PDB file of C-alpha atoms in Angstrom:
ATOM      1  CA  UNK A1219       1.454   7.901  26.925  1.00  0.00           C
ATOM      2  CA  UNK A1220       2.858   6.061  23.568  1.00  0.00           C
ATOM      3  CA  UNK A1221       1.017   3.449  22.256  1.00  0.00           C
ATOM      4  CA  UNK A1222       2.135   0.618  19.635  1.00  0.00           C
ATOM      5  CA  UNK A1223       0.190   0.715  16.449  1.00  0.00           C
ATOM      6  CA  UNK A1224       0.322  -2.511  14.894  1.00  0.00           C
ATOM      7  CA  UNK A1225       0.667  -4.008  11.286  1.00  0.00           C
ATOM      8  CA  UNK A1226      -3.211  -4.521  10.245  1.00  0.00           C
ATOM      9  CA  UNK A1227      -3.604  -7.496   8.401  1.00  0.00           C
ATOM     10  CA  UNK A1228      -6.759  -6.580   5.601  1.00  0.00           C
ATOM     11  CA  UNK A1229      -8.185  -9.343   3.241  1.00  0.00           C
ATOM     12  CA  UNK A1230      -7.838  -9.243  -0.414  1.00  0.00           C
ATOM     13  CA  UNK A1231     -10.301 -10.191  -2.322  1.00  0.00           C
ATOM     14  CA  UNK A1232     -11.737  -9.972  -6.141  1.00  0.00           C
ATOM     15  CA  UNK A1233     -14.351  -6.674  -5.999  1.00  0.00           C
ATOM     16  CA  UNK A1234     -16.643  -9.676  -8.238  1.00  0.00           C
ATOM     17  CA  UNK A1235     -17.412 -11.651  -5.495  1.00  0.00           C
ATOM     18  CA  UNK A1236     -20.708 -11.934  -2.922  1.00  0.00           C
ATOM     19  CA  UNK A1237     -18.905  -9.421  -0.063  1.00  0.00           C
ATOM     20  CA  UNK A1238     -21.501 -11.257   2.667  1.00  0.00           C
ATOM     21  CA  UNK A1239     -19.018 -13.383   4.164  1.00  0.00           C
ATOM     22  CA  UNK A1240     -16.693 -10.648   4.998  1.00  0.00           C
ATOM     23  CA  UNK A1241     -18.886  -7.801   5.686  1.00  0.00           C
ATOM     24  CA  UNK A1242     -18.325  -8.027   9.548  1.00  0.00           C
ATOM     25  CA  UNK A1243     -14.239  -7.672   8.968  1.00  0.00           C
ATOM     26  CA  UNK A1244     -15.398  -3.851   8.843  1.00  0.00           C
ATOM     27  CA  UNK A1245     -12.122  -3.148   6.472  1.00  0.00           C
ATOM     28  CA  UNK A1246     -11.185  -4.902   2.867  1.00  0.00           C
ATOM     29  CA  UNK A1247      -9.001  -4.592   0.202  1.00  0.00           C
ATOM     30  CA  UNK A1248     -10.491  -5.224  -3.128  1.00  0.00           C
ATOM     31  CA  UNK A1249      -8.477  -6.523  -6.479  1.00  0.00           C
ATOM     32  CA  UNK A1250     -10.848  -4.441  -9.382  1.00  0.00           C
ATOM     33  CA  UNK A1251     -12.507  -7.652 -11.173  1.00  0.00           C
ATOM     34  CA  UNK A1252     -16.050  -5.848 -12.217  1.00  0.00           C
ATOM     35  CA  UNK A1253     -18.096  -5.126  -9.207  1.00  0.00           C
ATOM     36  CA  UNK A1254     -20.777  -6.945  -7.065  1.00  0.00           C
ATOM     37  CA  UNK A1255     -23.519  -4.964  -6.247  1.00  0.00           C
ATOM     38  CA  UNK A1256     -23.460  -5.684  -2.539  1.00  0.00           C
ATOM     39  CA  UNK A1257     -19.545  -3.976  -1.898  1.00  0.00           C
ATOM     40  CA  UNK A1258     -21.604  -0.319  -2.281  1.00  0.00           C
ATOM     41  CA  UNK A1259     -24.469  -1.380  -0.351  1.00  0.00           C
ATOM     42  CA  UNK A1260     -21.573  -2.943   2.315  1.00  0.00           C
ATOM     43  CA  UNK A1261     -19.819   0.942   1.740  1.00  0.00           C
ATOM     44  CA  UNK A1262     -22.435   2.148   2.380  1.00  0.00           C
ATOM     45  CA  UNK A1263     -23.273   0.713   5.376  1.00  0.00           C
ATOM     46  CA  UNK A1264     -19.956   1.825   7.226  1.00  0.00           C
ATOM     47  CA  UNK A1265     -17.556  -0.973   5.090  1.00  0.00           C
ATOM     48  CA  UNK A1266     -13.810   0.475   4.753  1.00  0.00           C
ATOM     49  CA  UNK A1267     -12.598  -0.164   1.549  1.00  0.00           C
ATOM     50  CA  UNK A1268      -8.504   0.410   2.564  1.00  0.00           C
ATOM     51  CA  UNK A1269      -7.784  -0.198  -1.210  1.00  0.00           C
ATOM     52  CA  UNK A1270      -8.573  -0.875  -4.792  1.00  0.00           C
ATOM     53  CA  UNK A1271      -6.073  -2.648  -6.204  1.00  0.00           C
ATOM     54  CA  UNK A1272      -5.955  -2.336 -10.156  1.00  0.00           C
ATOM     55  CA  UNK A1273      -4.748  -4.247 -12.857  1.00  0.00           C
ATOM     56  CA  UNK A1274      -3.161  -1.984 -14.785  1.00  0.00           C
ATOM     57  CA  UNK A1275      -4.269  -3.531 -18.117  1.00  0.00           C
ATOM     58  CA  UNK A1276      -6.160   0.055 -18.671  1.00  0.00           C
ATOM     59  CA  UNK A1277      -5.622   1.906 -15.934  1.00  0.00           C
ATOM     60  CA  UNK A1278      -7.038   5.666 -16.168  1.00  0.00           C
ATOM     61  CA  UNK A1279     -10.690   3.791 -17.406  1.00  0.00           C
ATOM     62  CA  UNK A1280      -9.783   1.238 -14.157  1.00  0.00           C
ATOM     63  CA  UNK A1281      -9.649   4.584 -11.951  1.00  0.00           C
ATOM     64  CA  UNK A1282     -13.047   5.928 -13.124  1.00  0.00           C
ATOM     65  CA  UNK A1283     -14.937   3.303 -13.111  1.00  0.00           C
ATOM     66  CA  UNK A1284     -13.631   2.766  -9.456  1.00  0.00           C
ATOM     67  CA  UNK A1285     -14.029   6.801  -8.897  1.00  0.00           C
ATOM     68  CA  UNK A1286     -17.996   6.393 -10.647  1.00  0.00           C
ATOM     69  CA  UNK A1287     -18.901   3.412  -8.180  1.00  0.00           C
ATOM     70  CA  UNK A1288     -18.622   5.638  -5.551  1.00  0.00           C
ATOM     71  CA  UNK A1289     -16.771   2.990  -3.023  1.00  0.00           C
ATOM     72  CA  UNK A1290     -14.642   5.492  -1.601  1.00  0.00           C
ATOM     73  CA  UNK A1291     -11.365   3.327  -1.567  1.00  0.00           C
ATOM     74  CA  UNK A1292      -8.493   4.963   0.994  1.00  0.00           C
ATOM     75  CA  UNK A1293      -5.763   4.334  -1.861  1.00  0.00           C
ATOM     76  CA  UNK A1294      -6.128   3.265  -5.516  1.00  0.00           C
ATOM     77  CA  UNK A1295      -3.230   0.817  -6.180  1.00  0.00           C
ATOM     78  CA  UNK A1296      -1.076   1.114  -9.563  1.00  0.00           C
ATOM     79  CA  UNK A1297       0.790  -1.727 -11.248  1.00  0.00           C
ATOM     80  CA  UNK A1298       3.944  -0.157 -12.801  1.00  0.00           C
ATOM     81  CA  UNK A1299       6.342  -1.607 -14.673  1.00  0.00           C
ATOM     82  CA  UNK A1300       9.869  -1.689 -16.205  1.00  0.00           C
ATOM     83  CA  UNK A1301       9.665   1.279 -19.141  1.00  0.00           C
ATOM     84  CA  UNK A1302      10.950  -0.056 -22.287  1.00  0.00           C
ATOM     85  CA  UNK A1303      12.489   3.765 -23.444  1.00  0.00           C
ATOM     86  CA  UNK A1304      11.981   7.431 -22.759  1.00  0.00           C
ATOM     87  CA  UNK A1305       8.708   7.037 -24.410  1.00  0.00           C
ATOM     88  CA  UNK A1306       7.082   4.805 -22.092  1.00  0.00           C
ATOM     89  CA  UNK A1307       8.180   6.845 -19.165  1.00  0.00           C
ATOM     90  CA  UNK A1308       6.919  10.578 -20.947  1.00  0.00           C
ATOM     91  CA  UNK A1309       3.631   7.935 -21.218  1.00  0.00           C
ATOM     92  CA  UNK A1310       3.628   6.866 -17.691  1.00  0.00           C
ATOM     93  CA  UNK A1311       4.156  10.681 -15.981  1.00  0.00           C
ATOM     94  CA  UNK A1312       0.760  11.711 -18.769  1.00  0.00           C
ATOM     95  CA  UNK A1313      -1.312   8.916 -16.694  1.00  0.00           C
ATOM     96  CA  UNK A1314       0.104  10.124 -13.133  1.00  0.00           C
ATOM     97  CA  UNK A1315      -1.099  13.487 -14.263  1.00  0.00           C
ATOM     98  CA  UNK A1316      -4.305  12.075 -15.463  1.00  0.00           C
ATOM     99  CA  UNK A1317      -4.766   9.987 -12.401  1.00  0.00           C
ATOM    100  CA  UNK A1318      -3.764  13.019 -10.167  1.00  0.00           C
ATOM    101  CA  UNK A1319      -6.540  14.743 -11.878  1.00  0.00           C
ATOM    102  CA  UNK A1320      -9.221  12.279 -11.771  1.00  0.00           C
ATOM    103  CA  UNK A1321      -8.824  12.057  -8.135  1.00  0.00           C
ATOM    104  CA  UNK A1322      -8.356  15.778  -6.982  1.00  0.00           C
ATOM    105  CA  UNK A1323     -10.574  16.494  -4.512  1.00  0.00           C
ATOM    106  CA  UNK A1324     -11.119  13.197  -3.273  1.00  0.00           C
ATOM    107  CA  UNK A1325      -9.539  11.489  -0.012  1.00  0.00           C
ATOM    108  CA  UNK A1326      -8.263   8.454  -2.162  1.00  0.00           C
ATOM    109  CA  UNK A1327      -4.438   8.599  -2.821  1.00  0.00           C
ATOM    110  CA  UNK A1328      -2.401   6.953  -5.496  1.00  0.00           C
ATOM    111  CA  UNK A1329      -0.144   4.481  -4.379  1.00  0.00           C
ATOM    112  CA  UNK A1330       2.536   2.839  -7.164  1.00  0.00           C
ATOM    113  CA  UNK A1331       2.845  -1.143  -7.144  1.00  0.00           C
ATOM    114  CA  UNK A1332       6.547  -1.307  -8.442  1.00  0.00           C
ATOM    115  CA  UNK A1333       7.465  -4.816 -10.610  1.00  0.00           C
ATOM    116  CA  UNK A1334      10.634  -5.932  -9.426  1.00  0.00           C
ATOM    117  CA  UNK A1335      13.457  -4.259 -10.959  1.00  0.00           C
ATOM    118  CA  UNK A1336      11.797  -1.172 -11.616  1.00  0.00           C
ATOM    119  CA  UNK A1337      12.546   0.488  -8.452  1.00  0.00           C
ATOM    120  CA  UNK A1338      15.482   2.508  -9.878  1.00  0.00           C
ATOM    121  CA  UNK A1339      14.002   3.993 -13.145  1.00  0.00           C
ATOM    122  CA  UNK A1340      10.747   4.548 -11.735  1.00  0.00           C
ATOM    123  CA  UNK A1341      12.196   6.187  -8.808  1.00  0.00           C
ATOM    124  CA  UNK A1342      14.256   7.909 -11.051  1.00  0.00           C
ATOM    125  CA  UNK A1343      11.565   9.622 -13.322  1.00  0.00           C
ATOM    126  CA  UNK A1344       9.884  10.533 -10.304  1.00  0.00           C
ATOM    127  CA  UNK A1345      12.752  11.992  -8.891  1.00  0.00           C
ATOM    128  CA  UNK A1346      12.572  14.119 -11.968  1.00  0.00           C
ATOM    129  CA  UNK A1347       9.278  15.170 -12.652  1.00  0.00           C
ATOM    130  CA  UNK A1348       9.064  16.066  -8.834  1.00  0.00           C
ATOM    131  CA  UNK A1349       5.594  13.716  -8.679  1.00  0.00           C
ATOM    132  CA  UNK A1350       5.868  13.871  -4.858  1.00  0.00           C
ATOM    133  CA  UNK A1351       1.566  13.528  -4.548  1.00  0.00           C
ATOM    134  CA  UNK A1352       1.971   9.550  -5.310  1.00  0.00           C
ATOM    135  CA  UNK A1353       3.225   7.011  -3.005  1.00  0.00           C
ATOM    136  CA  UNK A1354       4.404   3.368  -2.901  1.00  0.00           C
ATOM    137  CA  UNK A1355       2.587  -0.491  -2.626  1.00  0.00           C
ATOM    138  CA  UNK A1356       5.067  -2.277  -1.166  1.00  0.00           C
ATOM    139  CA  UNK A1357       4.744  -6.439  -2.004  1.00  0.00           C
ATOM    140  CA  UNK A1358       7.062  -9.558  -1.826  1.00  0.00           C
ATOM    141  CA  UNK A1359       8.634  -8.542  -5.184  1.00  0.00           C
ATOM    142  CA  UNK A1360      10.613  -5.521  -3.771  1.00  0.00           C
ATOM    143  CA  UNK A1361      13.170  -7.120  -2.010  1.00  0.00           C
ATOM    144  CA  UNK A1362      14.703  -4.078  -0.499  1.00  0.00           C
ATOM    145  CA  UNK A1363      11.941  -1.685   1.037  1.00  0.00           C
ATOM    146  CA  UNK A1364      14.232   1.218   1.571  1.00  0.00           C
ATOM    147  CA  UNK A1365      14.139   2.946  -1.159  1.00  0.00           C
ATOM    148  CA  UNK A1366      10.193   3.192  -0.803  1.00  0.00           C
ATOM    149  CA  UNK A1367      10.455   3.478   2.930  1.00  0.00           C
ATOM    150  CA  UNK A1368       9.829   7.417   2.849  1.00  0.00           C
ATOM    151  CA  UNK A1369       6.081   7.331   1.165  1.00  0.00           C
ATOM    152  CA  UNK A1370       5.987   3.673   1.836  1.00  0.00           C
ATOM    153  CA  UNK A1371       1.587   3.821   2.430  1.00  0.00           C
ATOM    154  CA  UNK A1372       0.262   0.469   1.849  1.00  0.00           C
ATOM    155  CA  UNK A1373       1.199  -3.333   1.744  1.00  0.00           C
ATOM    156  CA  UNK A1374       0.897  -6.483   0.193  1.00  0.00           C
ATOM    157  CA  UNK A1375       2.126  -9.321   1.126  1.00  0.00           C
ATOM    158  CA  UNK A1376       1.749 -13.508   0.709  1.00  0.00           C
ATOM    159  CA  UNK A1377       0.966 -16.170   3.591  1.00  0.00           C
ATOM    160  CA  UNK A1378       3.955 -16.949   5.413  1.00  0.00           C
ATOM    161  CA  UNK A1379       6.103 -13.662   3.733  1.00  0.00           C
ATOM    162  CA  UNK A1380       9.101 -12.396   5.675  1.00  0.00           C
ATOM    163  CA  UNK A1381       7.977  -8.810   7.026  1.00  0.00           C
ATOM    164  CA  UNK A1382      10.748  -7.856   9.399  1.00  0.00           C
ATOM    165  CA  UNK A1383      12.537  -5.397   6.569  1.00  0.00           C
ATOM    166  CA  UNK A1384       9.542  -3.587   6.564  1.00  0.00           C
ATOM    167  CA  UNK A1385       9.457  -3.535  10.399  1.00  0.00           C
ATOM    168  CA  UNK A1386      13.227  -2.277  10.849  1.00  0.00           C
ATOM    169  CA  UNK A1387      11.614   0.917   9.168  1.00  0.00           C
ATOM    170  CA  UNK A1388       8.989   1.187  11.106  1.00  0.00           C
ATOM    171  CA  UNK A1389       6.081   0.363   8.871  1.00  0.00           C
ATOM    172  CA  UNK A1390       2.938  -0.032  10.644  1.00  0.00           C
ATOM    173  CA  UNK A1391      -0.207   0.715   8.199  1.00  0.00           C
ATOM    174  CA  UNK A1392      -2.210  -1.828   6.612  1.00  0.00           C
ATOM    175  CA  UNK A1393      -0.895  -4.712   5.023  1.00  0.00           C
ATOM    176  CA  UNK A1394      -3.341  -6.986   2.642  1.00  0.00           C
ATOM    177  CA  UNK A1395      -3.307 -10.522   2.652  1.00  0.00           C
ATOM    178  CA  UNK A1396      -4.701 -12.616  -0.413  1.00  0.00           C
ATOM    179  CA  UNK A1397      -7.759 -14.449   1.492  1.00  0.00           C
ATOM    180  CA  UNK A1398     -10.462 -17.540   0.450  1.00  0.00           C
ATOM    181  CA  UNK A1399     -12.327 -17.357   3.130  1.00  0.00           C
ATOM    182  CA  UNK A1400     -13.045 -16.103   6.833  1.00  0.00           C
ATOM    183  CA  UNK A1401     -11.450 -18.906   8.454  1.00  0.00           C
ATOM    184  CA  UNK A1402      -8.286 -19.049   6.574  1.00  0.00           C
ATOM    185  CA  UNK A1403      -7.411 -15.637   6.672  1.00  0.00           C
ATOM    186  CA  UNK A1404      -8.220 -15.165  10.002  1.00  0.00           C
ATOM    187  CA  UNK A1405      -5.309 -18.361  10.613  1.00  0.00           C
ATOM    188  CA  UNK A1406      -3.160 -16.554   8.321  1.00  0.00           C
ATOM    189  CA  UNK A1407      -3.305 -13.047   9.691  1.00  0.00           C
ATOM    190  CA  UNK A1408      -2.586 -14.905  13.056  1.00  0.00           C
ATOM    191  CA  UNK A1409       0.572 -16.449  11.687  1.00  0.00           C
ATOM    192  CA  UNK A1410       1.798 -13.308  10.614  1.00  0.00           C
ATOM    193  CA  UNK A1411       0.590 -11.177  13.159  1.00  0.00           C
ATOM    194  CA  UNK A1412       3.064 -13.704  15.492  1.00  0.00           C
ATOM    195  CA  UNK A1413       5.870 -13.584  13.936  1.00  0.00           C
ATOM    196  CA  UNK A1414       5.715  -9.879  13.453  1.00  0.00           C
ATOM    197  CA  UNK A1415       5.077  -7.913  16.753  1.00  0.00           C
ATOM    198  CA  UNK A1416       4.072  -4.297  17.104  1.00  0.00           C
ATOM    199  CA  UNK A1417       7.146  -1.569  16.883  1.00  0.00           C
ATOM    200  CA  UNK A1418       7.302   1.672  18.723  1.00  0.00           C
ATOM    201  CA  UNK A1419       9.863   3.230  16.202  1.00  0.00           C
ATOM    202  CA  UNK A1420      12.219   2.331  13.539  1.00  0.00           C
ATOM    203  CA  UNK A1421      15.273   0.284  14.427  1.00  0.00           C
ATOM    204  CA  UNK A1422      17.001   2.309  10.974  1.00  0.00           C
ATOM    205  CA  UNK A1423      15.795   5.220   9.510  1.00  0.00           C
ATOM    206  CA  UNK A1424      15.608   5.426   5.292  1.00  0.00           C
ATOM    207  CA  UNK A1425      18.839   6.632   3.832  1.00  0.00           C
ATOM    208  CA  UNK A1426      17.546   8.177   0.702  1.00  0.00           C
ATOM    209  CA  UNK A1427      14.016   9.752   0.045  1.00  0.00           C
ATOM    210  CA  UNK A1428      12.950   9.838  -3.574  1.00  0.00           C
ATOM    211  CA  UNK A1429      16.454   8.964  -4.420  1.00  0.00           C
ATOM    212  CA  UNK A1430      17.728  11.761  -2.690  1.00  0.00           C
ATOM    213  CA  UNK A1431      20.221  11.557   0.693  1.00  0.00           C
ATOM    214  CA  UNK A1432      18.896  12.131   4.037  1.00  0.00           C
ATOM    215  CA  UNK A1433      20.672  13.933   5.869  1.00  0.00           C
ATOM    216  CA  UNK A1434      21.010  12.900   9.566  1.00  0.00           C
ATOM    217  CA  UNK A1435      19.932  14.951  12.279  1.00  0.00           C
ATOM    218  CA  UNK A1436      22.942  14.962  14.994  1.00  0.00           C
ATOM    219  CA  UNK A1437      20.553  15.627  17.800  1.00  0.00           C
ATOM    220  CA  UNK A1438      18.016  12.906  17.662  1.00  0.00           C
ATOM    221  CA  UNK A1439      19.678   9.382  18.287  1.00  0.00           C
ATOM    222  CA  UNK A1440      17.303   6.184  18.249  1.00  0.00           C
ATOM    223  CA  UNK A1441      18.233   3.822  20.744  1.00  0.00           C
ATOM    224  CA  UNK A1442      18.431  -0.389  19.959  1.00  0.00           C
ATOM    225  CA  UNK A1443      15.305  -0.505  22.681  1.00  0.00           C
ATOM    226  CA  UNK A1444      13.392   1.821  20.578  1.00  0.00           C
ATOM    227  CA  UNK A1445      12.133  -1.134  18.321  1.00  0.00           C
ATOM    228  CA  UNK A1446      12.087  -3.846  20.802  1.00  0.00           C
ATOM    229  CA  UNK A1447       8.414  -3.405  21.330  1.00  0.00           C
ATOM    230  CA  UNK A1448       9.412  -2.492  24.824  1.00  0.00           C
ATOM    231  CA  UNK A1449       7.082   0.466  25.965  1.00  0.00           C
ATOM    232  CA  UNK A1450      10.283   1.878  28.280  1.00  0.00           C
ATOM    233  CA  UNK A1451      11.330   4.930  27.070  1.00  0.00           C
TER     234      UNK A1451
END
């Protein structure tokens, strides 16, 4: 039997902050703004922490201190920009590395924040370097998910933002939502979670993977139902 798994709105919330008033929401997303004592002793207790969102500022030193607090996050979250030359992107694939290797042997995974714009060259550099152990933040800023779509592994998004590109591809993982408090998230998520039913599959599959074609498969064909929400198969 197939089930629909959907979209999981998560708050987002500064990792400074008294975590009391969200400790029974069981999974968080934290922006990396110093620590409060009480997220570990909330990790501890059986907390999720789906992600640690960085700010990029310094990010390797970001990563440790993250790695030394011992919050187990599921994904660390990467800011990347625009690379002004060659330079800066020969930079940016030493911190990957560096990352990579701070992490190894951990469960957390490394997922890159794109600014808008820099889909192309980052993707690009990538590409090249063959840096297929990191994966992509999605957030309002990349217009066009596509080109993410095929290690598309976490989400942010804005009150109110227009998810359905993200559906047509089939994205169902965790999507954080900036929060203020209980109440207001909780009408938020709502909001969203209505306007954005559950998929089955993908109404389009991703055209390009790391920049490179896909090639189609001539045997499997997706019908329009498929994405409907319909459980009919």
């Amino acid at each position: 039997m197939l089930h629909h798994k959907p979209m999981r709105f998560v708050p987002l919330l500064s990792s400074s902050i008294d975590p009391a008033p969200w400790a029974r929401h069981g999974s968080v997303v934290l922006r990396w703004e110093g620590l409060h004592p009480g997220w570990s002793t909330e990790v501890r207790r059986g907390l999720v922490l789906a992600a640690m969102v960085l700010p990029g500022r310094e990010p390797l030193n970001e990563a440790l201190e993250v790695l030394q607090a011992r919050l187990d996050p599921d994904f660390l979250v990467l800011p990347v920009g625009r690379f002004p030359n060659r330079a800066g992107g020969l930079r940016f694939l030493g911190l990957l590395e560096s990352l990579l290797e701070a992490t190894s042997g951990r469960a957390v995974k490394l997922a890159l924040q794109l600014a808008s714009g820099a889909e192309p060259q980052v993707l690009e550099l990538l590409k090249q370097a063959r840096a297929e152990a990191v994966g992509f933040c999605w957030h309002p800023g990349n217009l066009d998910p596509e080109p993410l779509a095929d290690r598309l592994w976490f989400g942010i998004c804005e009150a109110y933002s227009n998810l359905a590109p993200l559906q047509r591809l089939g994205y169902r993982w965790d999507m954080a939502l900036p929060a203020q408090s209980p109440a207001s998230f909780r009408e938020e998520a709502a909001v969203l979670a209505a306007a954005h039913p559950p998929v089955l599959f993908p109404e389009v599959l991703p055209a390009t993977a790391l920049g490179r074609p896909v090639l189609p498969d001539a045997q499997v064909v997706l019908g329009a139902a498929w994405s409907s929400g319909s459980s009919r198969p």
